[in-house]
PDB file of C-alpha atoms and ligand atoms in Angstrom:
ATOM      1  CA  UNK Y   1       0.000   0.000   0.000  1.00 90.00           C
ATOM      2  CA  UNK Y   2       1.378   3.358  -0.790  1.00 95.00           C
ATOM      3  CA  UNK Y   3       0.789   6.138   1.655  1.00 96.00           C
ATOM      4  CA  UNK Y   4       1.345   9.525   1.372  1.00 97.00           C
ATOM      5  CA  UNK Y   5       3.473  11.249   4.118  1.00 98.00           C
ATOM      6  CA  UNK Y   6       4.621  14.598   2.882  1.00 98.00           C
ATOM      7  CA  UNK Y   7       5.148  16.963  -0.040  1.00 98.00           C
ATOM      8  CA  UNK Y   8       8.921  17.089  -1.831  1.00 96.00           C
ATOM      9  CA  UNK Y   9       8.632  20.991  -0.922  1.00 96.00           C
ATOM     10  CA  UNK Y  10       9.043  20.067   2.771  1.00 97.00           C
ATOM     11  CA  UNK Y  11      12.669  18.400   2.557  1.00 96.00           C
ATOM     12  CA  UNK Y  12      15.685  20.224   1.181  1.00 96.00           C
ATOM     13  CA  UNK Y  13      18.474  18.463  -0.219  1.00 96.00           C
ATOM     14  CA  UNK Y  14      20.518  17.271   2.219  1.00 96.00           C
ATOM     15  CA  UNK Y  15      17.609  17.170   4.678  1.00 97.00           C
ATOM     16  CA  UNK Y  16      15.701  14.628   7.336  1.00 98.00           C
ATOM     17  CA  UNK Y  17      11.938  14.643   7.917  1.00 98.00           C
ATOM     18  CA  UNK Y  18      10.283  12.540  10.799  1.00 98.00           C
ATOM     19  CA  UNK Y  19       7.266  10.769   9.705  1.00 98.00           C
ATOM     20  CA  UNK Y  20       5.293   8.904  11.435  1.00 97.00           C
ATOM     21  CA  UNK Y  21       3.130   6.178   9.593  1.00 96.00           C
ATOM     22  CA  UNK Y  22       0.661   3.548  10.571  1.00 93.00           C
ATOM     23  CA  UNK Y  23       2.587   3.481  13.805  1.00 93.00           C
ATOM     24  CA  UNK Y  24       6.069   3.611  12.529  1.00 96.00           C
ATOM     25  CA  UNK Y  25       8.427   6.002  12.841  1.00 98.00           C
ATOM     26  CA  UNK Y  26      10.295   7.055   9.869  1.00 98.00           C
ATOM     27  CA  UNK Y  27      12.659   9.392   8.500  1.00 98.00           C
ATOM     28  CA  UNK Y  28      13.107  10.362   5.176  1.00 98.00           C
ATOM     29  CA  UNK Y  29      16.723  11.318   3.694  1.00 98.00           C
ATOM     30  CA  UNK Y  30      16.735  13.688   0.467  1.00 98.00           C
ATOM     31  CA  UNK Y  31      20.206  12.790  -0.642  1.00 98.00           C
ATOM     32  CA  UNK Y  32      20.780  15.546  -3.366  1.00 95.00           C
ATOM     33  CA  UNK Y  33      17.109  14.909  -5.169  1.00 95.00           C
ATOM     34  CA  UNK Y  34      16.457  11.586  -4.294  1.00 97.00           C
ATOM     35  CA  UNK Y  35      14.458  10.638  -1.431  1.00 98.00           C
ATOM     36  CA  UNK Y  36      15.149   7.191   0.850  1.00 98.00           C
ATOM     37  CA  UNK Y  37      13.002   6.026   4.105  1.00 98.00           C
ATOM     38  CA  UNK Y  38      14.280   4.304   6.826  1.00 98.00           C
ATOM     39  CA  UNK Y  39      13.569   3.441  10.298  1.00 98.00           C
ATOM     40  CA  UNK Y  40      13.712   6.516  12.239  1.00 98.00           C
ATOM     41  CA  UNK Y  41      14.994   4.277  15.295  1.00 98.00           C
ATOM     42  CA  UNK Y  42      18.992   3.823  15.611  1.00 97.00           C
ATOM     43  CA  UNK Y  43      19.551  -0.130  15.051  1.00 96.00           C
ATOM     44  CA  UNK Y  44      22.044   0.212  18.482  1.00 93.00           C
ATOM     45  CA  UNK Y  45      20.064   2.109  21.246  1.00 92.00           C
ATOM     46  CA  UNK Y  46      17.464   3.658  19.891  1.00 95.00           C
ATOM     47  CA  UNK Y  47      18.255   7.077  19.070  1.00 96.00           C
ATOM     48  CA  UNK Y  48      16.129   9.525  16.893  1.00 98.00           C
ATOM     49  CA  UNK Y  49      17.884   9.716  13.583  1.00 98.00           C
ATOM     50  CA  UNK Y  50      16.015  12.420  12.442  1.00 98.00           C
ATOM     51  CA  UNK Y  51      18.470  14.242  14.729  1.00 97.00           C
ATOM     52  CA  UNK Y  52      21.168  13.319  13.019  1.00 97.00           C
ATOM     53  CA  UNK Y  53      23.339  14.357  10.555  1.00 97.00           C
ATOM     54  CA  UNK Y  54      22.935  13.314   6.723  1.00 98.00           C
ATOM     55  CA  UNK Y  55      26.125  13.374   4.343  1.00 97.00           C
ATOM     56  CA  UNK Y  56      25.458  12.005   0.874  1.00 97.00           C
ATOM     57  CA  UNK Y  57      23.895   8.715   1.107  1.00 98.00           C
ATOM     58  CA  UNK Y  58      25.257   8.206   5.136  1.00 98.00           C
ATOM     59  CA  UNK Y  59      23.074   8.668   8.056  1.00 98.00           C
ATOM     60  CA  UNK Y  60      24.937   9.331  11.302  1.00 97.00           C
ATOM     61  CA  UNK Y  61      23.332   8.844  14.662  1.00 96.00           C
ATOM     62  CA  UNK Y  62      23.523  11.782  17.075  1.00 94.00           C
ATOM     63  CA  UNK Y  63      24.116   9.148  19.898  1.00 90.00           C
ATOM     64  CA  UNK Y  64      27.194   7.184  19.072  1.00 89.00           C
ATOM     65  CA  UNK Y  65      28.060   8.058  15.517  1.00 92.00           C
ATOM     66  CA  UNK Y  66      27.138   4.916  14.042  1.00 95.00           C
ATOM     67  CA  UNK Y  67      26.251   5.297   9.793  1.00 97.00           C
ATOM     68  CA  UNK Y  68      23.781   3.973   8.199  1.00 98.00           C
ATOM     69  CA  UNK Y  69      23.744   3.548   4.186  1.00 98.00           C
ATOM     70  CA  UNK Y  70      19.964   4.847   3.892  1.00 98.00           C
ATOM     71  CA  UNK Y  71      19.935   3.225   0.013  1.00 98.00           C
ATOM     72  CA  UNK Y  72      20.512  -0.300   2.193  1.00 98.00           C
ATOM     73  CA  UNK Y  73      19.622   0.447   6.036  1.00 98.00           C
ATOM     74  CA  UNK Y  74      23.401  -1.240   6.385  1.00 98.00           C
ATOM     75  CA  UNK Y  75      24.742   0.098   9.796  1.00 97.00           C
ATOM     76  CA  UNK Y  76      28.568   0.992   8.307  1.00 97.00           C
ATOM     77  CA  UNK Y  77      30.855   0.490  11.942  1.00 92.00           C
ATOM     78  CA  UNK Y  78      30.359  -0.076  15.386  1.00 88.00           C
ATOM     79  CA  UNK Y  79      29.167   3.039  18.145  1.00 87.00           C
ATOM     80  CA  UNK Y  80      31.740   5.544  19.135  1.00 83.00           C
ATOM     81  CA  UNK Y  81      31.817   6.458  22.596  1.00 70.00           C
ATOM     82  CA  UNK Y  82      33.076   9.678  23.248  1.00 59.00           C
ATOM     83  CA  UNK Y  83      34.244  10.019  26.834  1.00 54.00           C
ATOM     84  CA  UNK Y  84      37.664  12.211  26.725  1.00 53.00           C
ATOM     85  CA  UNK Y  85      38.394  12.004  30.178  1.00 52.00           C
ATOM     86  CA  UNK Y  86      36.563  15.323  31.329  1.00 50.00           C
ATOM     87  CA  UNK Y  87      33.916  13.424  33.055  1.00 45.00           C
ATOM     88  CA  UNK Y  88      36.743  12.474  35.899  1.00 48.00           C
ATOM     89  CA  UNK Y  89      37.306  16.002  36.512  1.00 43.00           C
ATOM     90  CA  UNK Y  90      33.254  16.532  37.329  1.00 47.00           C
ATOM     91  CA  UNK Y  91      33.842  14.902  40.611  1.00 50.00           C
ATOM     92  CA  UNK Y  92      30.539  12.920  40.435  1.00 47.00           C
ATOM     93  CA  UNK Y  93      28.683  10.597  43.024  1.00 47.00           C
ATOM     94  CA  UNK Y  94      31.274   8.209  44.576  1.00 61.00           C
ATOM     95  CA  UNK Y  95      29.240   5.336  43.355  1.00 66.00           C
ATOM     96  CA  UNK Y  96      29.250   6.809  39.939  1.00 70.00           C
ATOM     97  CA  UNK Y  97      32.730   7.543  39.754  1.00 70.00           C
ATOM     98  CA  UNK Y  98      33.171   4.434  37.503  1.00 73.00           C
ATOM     99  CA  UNK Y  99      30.044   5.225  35.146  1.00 76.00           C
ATOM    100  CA  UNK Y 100      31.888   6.335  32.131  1.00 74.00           C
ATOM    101  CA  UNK Y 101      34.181   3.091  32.075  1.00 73.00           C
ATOM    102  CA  UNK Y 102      31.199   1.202  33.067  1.00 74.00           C
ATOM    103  CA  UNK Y 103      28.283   2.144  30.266  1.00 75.00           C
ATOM    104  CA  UNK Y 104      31.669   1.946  27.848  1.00 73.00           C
ATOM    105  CA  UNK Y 105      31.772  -1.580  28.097  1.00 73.00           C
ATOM    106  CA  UNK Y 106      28.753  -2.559  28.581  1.00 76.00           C
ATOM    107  CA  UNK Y 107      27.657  -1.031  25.051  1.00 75.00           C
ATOM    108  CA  UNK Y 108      30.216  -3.300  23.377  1.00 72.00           C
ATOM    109  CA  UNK Y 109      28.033  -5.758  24.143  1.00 80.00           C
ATOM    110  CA  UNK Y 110      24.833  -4.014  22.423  1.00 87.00           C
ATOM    111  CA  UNK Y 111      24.546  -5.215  18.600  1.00 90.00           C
ATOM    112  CA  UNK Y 112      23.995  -2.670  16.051  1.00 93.00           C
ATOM    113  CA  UNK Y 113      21.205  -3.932  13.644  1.00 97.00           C
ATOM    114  CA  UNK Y 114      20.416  -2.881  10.271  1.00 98.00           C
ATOM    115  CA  UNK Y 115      17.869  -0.708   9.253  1.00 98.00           C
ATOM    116  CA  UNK Y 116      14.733  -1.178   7.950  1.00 97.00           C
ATOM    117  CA  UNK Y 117      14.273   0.492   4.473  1.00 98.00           C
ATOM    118  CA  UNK Y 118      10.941   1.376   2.338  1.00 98.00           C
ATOM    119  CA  UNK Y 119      10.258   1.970  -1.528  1.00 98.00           C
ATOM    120  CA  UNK Y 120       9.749   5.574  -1.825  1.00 98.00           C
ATOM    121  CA  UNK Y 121       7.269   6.488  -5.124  1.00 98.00           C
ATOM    122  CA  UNK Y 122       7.640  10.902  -5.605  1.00 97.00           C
ATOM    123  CA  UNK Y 123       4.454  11.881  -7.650  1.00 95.00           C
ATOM    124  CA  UNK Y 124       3.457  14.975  -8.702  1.00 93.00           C
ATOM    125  CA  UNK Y 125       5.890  16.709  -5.619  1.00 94.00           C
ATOM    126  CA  UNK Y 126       4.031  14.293  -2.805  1.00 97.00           C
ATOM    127  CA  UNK Y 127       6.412  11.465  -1.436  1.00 98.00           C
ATOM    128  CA  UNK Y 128       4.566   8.180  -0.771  1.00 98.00           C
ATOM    129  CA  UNK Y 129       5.582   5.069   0.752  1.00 98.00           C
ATOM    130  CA  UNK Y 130       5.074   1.844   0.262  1.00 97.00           C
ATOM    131  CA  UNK Y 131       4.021   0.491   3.763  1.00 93.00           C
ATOM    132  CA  UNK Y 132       3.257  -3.522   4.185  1.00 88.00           C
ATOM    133  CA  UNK Y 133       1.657  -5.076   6.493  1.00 78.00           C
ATOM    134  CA  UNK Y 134       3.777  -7.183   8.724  1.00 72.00           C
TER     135      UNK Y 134
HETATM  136  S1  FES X 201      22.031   4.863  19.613  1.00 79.87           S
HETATM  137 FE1  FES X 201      22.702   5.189  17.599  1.00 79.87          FE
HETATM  138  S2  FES X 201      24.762   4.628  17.600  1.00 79.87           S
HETATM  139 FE2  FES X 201      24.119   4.288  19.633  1.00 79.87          FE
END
C-alpha cells in the first residue's frame, strides 16, 4: 500500500523529515534529489535519527556516531563512545565515579542492527511510501 506522508517541498536536499506512519516512525533522507526512508529508530540504542546528521547517502546517529547507508539500512561500523576524560574532573557521586568506564563496556556488548528500508514512489511533488503489512 502506498501512503502519502509529505510533499517534496518540505525536505531540502541534504535534509531529514520525521514521519510517522501507521505506527512507525520514519525518517526520510533527500540525498541531493532523491528521497530514501528508513527506520527513524537507531539499530544500536534507539536514538532519533532524524536528529542526526545526513552526508550524501550516510546517516549518522547523534548518539554514538554509528552510519547507516539509507539506500541499504546497512549500519557501516560499530558506536563511538566519546568520553575524553573530562567526566573524571566533574567529581561525580562516589558510586558513579566508575560510570563512564562502566556504560563503555557494557555497550560493546549491544549489537547494532540494520535498518529497515521502504520503496519511496515521488508523484506529482508528494512522497509516498510503500508500507506492508507485517
Ligand atoms: S544509539 Fe545510535 S549509535 Fe548508539
Amino acid at each position: 500500500m502506498l501512503v502519502e506522508v509529505a510533499r517534496i517541498s518540505e525536505l531540502a536536499p541534504g535534509g531529514l523529515k520525521y514521519v510517522k506512519v501507521h505506527g512507525r516512525e520514519i525518517v526520510l533522507c533527500n540525498c541531493d534529489g532523491k528521497i530514501f526512508a528508513v527506520d527513524n529508530r537507531c539499530g544500536h540504542m534507539n536514538a532519533p535519527l532524524n536528529m542526526g546528521t545526513l552526508e550524501g547517502y550516510y546517516l549518522t546517529c547523534p548518539l554514538h556516531s554509528v552510519q547507516f547507508d539509507v539506500r541499504t539500512g546497512e549500519a557501516l561500523n560499530r558506536p563511538l563512545y566519546h568520553y575524553s576524560g573530562e567526566e573524571e574532573a566533574q567529581t561525580p557521586p562516589e558510586n558513579f565515579d566508575n560510570f563512564p568506564n562502566w556504560y563503555s563496556v557494557l555497550s560493546e556488548h549491544i549489537a547494532t542492527c540494520d535498518l529497515k528500508t521502504y520503496r519511496v514512489v515521488v508523484e506529482k511533488a508528494s512522497i509516498k511510501l510503500e508500507i506492508k503489512d507485517e
